[in-house]
CSV table of C-alpha atoms in Angstrom, one decimal:
chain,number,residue,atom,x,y,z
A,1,UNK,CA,78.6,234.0,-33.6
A,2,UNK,CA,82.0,233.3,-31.7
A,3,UNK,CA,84.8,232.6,-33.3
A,4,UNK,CA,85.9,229.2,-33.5
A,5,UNK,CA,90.0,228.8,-33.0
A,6,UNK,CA,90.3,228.2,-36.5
A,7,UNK,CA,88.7,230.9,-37.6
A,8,UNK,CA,91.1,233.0,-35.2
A,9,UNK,CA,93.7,231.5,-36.6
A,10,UNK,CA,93.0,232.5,-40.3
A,11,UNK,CA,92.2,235.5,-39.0
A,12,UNK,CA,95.9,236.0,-37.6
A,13,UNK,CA,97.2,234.7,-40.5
A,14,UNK,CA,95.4,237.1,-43.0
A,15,UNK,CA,96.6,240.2,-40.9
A,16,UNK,CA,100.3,239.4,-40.7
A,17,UNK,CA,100.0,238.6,-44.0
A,18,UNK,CA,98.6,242.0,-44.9
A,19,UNK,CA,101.4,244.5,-43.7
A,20,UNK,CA,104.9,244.9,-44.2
A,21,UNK,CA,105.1,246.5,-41.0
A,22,UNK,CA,105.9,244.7,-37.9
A,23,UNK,CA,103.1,244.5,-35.7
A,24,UNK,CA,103.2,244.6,-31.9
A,25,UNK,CA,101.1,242.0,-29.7
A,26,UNK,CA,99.0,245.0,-28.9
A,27,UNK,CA,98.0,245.8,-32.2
A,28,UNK,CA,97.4,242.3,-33.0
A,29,UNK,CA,94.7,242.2,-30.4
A,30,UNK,CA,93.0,245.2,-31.3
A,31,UNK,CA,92.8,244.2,-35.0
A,32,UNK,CA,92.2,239.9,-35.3
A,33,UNK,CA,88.8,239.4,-35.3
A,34,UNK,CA,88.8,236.3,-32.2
A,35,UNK,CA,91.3,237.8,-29.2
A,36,UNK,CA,88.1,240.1,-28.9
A,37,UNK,CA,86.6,238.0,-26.0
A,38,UNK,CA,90.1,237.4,-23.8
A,39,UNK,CA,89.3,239.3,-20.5
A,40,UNK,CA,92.6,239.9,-19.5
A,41,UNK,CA,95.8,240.9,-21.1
A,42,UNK,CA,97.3,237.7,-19.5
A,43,UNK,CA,94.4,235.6,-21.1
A,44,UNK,CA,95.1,237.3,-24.5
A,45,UNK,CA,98.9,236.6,-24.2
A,46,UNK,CA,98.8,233.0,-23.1
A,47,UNK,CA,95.8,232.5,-26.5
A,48,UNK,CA,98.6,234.3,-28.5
A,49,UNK,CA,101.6,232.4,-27.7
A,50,UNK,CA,100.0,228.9,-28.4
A,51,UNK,CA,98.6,230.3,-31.7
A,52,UNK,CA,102.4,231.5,-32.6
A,53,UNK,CA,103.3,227.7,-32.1
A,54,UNK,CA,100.8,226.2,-33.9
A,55,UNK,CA,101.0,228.4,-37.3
A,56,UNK,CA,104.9,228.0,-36.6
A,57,UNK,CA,104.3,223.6,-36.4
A,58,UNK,CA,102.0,223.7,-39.7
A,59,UNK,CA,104.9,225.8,-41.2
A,60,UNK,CA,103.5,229.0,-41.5
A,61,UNK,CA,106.8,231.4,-41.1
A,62,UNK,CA,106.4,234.5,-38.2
A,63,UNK,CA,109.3,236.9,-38.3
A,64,UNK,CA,109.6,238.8,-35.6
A,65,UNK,CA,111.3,242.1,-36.2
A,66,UNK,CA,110.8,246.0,-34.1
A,67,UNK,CA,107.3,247.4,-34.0
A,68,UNK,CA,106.8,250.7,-35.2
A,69,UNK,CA,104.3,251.1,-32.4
A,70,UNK,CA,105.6,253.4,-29.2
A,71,UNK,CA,106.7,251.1,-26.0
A,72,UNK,CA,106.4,248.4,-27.9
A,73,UNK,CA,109.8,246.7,-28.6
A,74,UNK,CA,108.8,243.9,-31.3
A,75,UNK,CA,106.1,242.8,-33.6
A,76,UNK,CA,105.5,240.1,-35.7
A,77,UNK,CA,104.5,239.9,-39.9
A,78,UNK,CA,104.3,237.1,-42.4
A,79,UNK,CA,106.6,237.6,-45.1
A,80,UNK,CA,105.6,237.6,-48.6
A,81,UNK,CA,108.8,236.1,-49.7
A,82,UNK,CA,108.3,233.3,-47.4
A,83,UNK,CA,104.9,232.5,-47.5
A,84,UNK,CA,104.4,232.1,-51.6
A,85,UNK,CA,102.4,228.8,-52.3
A,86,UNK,CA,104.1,225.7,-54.1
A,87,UNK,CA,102.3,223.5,-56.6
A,88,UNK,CA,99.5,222.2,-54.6
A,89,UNK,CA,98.3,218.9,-53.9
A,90,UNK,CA,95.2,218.4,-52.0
A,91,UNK,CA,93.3,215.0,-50.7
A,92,UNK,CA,89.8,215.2,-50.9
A,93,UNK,CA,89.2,216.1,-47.5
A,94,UNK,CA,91.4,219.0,-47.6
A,95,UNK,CA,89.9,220.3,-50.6
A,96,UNK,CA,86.0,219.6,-48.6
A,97,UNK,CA,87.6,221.7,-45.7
A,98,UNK,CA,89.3,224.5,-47.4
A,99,UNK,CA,85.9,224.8,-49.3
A,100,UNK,CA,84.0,224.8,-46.3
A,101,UNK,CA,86.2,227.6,-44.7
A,102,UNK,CA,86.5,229.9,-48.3
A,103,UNK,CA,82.7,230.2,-47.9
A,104,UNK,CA,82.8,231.0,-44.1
A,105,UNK,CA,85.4,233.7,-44.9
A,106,UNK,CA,83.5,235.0,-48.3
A,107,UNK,CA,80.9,235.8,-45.8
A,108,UNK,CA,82.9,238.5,-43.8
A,109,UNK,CA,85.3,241.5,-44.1
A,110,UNK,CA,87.6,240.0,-45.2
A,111,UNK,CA,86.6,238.2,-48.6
A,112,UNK,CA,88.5,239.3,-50.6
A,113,UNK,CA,91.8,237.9,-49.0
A,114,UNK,CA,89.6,235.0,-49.1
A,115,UNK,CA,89.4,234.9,-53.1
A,116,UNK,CA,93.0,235.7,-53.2
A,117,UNK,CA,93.9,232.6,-51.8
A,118,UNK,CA,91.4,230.4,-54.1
A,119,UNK,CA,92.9,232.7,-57.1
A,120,UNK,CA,96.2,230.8,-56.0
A,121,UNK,CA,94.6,227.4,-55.8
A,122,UNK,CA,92.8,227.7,-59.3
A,123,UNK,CA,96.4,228.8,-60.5
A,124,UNK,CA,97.7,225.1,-59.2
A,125,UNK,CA,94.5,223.6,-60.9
A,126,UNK,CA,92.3,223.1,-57.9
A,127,UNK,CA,89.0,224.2,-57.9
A,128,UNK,CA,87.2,222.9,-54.2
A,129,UNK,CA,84.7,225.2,-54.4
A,130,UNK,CA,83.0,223.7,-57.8
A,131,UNK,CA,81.6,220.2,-57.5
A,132,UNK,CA,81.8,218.9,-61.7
A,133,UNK,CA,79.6,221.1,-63.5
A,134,UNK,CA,77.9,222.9,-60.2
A,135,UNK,CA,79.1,225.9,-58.3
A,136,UNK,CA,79.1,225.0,-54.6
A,137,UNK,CA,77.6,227.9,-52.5
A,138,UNK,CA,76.1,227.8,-48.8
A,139,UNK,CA,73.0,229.9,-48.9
A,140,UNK,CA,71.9,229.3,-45.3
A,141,UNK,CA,73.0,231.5,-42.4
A,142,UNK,CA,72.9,227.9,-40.9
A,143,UNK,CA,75.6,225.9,-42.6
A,144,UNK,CA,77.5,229.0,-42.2
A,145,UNK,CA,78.3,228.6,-38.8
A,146,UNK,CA,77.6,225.0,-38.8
A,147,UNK,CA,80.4,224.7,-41.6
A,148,UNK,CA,83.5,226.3,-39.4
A,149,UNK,CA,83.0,223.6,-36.5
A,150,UNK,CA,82.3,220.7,-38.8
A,151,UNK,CA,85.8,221.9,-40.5
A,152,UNK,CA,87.6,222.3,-37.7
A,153,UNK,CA,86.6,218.4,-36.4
A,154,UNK,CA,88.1,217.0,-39.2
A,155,UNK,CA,91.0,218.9,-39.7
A,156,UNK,CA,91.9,218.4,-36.1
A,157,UNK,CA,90.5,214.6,-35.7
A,158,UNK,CA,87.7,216.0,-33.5
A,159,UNK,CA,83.9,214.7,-32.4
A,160,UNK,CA,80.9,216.7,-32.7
A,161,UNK,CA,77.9,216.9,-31.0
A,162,UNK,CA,74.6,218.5,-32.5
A,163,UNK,CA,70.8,218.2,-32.5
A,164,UNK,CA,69.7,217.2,-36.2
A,165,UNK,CA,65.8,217.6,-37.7
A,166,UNK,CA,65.5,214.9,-40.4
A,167,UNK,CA,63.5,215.8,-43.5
A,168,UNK,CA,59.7,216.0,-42.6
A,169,UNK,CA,60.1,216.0,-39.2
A,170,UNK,CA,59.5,218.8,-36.9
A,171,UNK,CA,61.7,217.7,-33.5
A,172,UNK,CA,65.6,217.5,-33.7
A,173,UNK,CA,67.2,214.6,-32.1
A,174,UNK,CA,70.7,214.4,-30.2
A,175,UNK,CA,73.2,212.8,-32.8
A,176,UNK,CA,77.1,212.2,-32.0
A,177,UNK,CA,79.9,211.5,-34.7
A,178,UNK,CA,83.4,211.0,-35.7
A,179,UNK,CA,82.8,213.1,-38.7
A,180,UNK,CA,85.7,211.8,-41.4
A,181,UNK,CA,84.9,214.0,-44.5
A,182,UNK,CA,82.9,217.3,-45.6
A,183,UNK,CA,82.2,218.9,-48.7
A,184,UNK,CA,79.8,219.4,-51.0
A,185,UNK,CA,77.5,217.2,-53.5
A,186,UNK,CA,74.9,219.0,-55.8
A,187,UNK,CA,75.0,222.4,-54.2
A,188,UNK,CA,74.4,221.1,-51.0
A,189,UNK,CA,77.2,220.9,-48.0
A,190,UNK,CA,77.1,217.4,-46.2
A,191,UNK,CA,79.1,215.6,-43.3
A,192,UNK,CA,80.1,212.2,-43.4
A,193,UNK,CA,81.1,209.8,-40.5
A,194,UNK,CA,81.0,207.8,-37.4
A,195,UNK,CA,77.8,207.2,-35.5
A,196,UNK,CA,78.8,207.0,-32.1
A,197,UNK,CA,75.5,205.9,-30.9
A,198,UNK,CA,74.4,203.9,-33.7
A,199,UNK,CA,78.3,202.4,-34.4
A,200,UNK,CA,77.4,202.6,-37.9
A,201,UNK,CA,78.5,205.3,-40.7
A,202,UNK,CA,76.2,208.3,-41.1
A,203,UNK,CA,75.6,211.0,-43.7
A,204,UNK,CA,73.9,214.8,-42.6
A,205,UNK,CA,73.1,217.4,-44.3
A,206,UNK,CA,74.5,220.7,-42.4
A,207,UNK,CA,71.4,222.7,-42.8
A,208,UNK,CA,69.4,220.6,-41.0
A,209,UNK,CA,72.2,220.5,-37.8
A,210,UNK,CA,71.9,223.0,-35.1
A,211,UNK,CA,73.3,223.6,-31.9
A,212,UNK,CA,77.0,221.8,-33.0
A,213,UNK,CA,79.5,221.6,-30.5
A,214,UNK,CA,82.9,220.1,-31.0
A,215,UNK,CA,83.7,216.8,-29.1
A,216,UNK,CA,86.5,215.3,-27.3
A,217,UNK,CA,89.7,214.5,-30.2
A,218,UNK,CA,90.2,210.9,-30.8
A,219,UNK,CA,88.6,207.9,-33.1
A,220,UNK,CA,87.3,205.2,-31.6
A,221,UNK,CA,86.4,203.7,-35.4
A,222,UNK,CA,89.4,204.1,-38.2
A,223,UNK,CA,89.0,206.2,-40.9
A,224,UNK,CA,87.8,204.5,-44.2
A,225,UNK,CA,89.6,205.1,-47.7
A,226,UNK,CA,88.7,208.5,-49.0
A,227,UNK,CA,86.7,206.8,-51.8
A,228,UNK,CA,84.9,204.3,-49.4
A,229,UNK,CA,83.6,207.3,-48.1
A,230,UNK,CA,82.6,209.3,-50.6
A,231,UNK,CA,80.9,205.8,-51.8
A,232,UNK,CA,79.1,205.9,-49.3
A,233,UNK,CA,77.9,209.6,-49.1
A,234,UNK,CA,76.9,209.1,-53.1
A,235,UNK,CA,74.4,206.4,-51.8
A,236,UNK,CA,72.9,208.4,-49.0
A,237,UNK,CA,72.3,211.2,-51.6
A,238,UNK,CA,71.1,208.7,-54.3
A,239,UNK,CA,68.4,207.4,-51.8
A,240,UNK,CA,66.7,210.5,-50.8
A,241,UNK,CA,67.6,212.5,-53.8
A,242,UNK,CA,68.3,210.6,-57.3
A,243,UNK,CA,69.9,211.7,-60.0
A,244,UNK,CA,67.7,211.2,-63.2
A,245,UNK,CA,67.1,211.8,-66.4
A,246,UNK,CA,63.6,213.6,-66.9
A,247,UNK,CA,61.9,215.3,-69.8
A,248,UNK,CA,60.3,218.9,-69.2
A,249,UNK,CA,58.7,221.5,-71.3
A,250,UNK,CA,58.9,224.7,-70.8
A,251,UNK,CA,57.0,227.6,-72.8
A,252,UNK,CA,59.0,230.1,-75.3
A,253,UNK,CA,61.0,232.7,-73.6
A,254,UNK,CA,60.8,231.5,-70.2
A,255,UNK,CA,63.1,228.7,-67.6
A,256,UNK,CA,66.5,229.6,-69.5
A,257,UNK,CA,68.4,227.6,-66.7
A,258,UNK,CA,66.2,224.5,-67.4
A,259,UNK,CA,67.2,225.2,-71.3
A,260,UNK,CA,70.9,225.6,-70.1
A,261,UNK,CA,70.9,222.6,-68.4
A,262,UNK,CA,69.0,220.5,-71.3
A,263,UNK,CA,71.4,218.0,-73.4
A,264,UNK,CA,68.8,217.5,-76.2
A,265,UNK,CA,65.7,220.4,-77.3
A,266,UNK,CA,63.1,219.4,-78.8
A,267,UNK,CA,60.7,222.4,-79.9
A,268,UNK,CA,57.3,221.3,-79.2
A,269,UNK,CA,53.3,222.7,-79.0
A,270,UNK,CA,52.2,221.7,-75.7
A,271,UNK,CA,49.0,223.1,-74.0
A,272,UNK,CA,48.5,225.3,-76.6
A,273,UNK,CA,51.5,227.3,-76.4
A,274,UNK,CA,55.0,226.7,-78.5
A,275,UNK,CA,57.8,225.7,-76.3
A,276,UNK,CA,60.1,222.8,-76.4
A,277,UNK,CA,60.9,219.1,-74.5
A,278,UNK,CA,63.9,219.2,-72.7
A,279,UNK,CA,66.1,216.0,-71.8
A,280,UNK,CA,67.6,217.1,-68.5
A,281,UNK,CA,69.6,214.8,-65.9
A,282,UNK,CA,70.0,216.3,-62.3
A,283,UNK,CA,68.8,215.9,-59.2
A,284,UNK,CA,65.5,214.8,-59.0
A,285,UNK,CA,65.0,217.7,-55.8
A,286,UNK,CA,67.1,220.3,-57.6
A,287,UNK,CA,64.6,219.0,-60.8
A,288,UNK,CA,61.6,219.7,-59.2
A,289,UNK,CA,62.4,223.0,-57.5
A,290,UNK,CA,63.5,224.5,-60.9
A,291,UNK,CA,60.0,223.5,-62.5
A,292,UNK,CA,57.8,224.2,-60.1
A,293,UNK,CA,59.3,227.6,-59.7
A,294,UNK,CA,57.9,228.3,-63.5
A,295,UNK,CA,54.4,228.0,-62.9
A,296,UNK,CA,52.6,227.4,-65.6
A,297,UNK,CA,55.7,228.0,-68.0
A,298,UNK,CA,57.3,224.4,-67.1
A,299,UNK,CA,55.7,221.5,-66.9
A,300,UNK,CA,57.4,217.8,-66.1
A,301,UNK,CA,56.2,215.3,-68.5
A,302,UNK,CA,58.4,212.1,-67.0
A,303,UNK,CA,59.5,210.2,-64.4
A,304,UNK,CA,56.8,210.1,-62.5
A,305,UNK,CA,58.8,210.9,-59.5
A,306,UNK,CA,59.2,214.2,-60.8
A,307,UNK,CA,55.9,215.3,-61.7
A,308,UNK,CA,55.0,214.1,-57.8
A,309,UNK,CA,57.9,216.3,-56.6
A,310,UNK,CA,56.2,218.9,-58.6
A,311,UNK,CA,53.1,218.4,-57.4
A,312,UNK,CA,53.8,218.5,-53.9
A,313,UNK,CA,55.8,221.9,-53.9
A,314,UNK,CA,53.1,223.6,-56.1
A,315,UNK,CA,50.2,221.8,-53.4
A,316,UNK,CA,52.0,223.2,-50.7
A,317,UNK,CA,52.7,226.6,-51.9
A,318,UNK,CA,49.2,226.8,-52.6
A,319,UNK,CA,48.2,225.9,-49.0
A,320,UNK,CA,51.0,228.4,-47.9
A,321,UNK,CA,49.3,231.8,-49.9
A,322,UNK,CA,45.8,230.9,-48.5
């Protein structure tokens, strides 16, 4: 997967962070994961110079000192001393982007500079990779890459372009948007914005985009109140996948994340075997996926949208091992 100039840039950042050394434009290219695919040393130089402006315009402080490397008559670091966060406070869409781009980085070398700095935003009690009660983690190689471009839209005001395969259907279709928010909802990493093409908001799930390109910068529609948005990204969700509150047996000794997530217990004989009713509210998707992955040690007595969910996956899994 390239790397997207975000990407590059954290990149930079994490390896002049990482020495107390001074470290010559040479070594920079040979060690920052991004400069890798510059042709020339020209290219590289002219990609390293705009990058020195733009951490230097978002206030990130270079210090350019002598390089210990031979020839080489300066380098560059990121002080420690200079470079120490302040209390943090982050809008919604920062937090959605920063927890987009903490789960693009825990996926490479360098993850644990990656925790470091969540360590720092926990410390200044923000947490943007938990969404209430549920740890947010991308689990698809897909939103991984997905996620750095969709970031890198919004941080910079940017359009994308991607193909997009709705649920149940089998042919992707050409969508365009403004995209004005990402993050997460429910364990699952969603865009929200624009439609260019149907001049209407939109909500999409980034597992189920492909082929994402960035656009041209620029709005053409004005960004709605952080809220408004989320609004409406809450009712997107809420029509394909509700939140409800279901009861489910489960046998003795089996589906402790259903009796983890279970606000009353009820033990109860069911189908000849001692177990207990659960009251659980979650997602009814989420809902049905945990059950039916019990077999017969789980069984959804109501709503009946979640004994059809149940049905279904079990049906098709079934068809599947034929």
């Amino acid at each position: 997967m390239s790397t997207s100039k975000s990407q590059r840039l954290v990149n930079l950042v994490i390896c002049l962070r990482s020495t107390t050394a001074f470290l010559s434009a040479d070594q920079i290219r040979g060690m920052v994961q991004g400069y890798d695919g510059c042709e020339t040393e020209a290219a590289f130089l002219r990609m390293f110079e705009r990058d020195k402006r733009e951490l230097r315009d978002v206030g990130v402080p270079l210090e350019q000192g002598a390089s210990l490397a031979p020839g080489s008559p300066a380098g560059y670091r990121i002080p420690a001393r200079d470079y120490e966060l302040p209390e943090i406070t982050l809008t919604a869409e920062q937090a959605g982007v920063l927890a987009v781009a903490s789960e693009v980085w825990r996926e490479g070398e360098r993850s644990a500079r990656a925790d470091g700095a969540l360590a720092k935003l926990s410390a200044a009690g923000i947490d943007p990779v938990r969404d209430g009660d549920t740890t947010v983690a991308v689990a698809d190689p897909n939103e991984l890459s997905v996620a750095a471009l969709v970031a890198e839209a919004v941080a910079d005001g940017r359009g994308l372009e991607f193909s997009h395969t709705s649920a149940g259907a089998t042919d992707p279709v050409a969508r365009r948007i403004e995209p004005w928010w990402t993050g997460s909802r429910n364990g699952h990493w969603y865009v929200v914005g624009h439609d260019l093409d149907r001049g209407a908001p939109r909500t999409f799930r980034l597992v189920r985009m492909s082929d994402v390109r960035l656009g041209a910068p620029g709005r053409t529609a004005a960004v709605p109140p952080t809220e408004d948005v989320l609004a409406l990204l809450d009712a997107a969700i809420a029509r394909v996948n509700p939140i409800a509150t279901a009861t489910v047996w489960v046998a003795d000794g089996h589906a402790a994340e259903l009796r983890a997530m279970a606000s009353v217990t009820t033990p109860t004989e069911r189908y000849g075997r001692a177990g207990a009713d659960l009251e659980v509210t979650a997602p009814l998707a989420e809902l049905a996926a945990l059950v039916a992955s019990q077999g017969p040690d789980a069984a959804a007595l109501a709503p009946p949208g979640l004994r059809d969910r149940v049905v279904t996956i079990l049906t098709a899994a079934t068809e599947a091992a034929r």
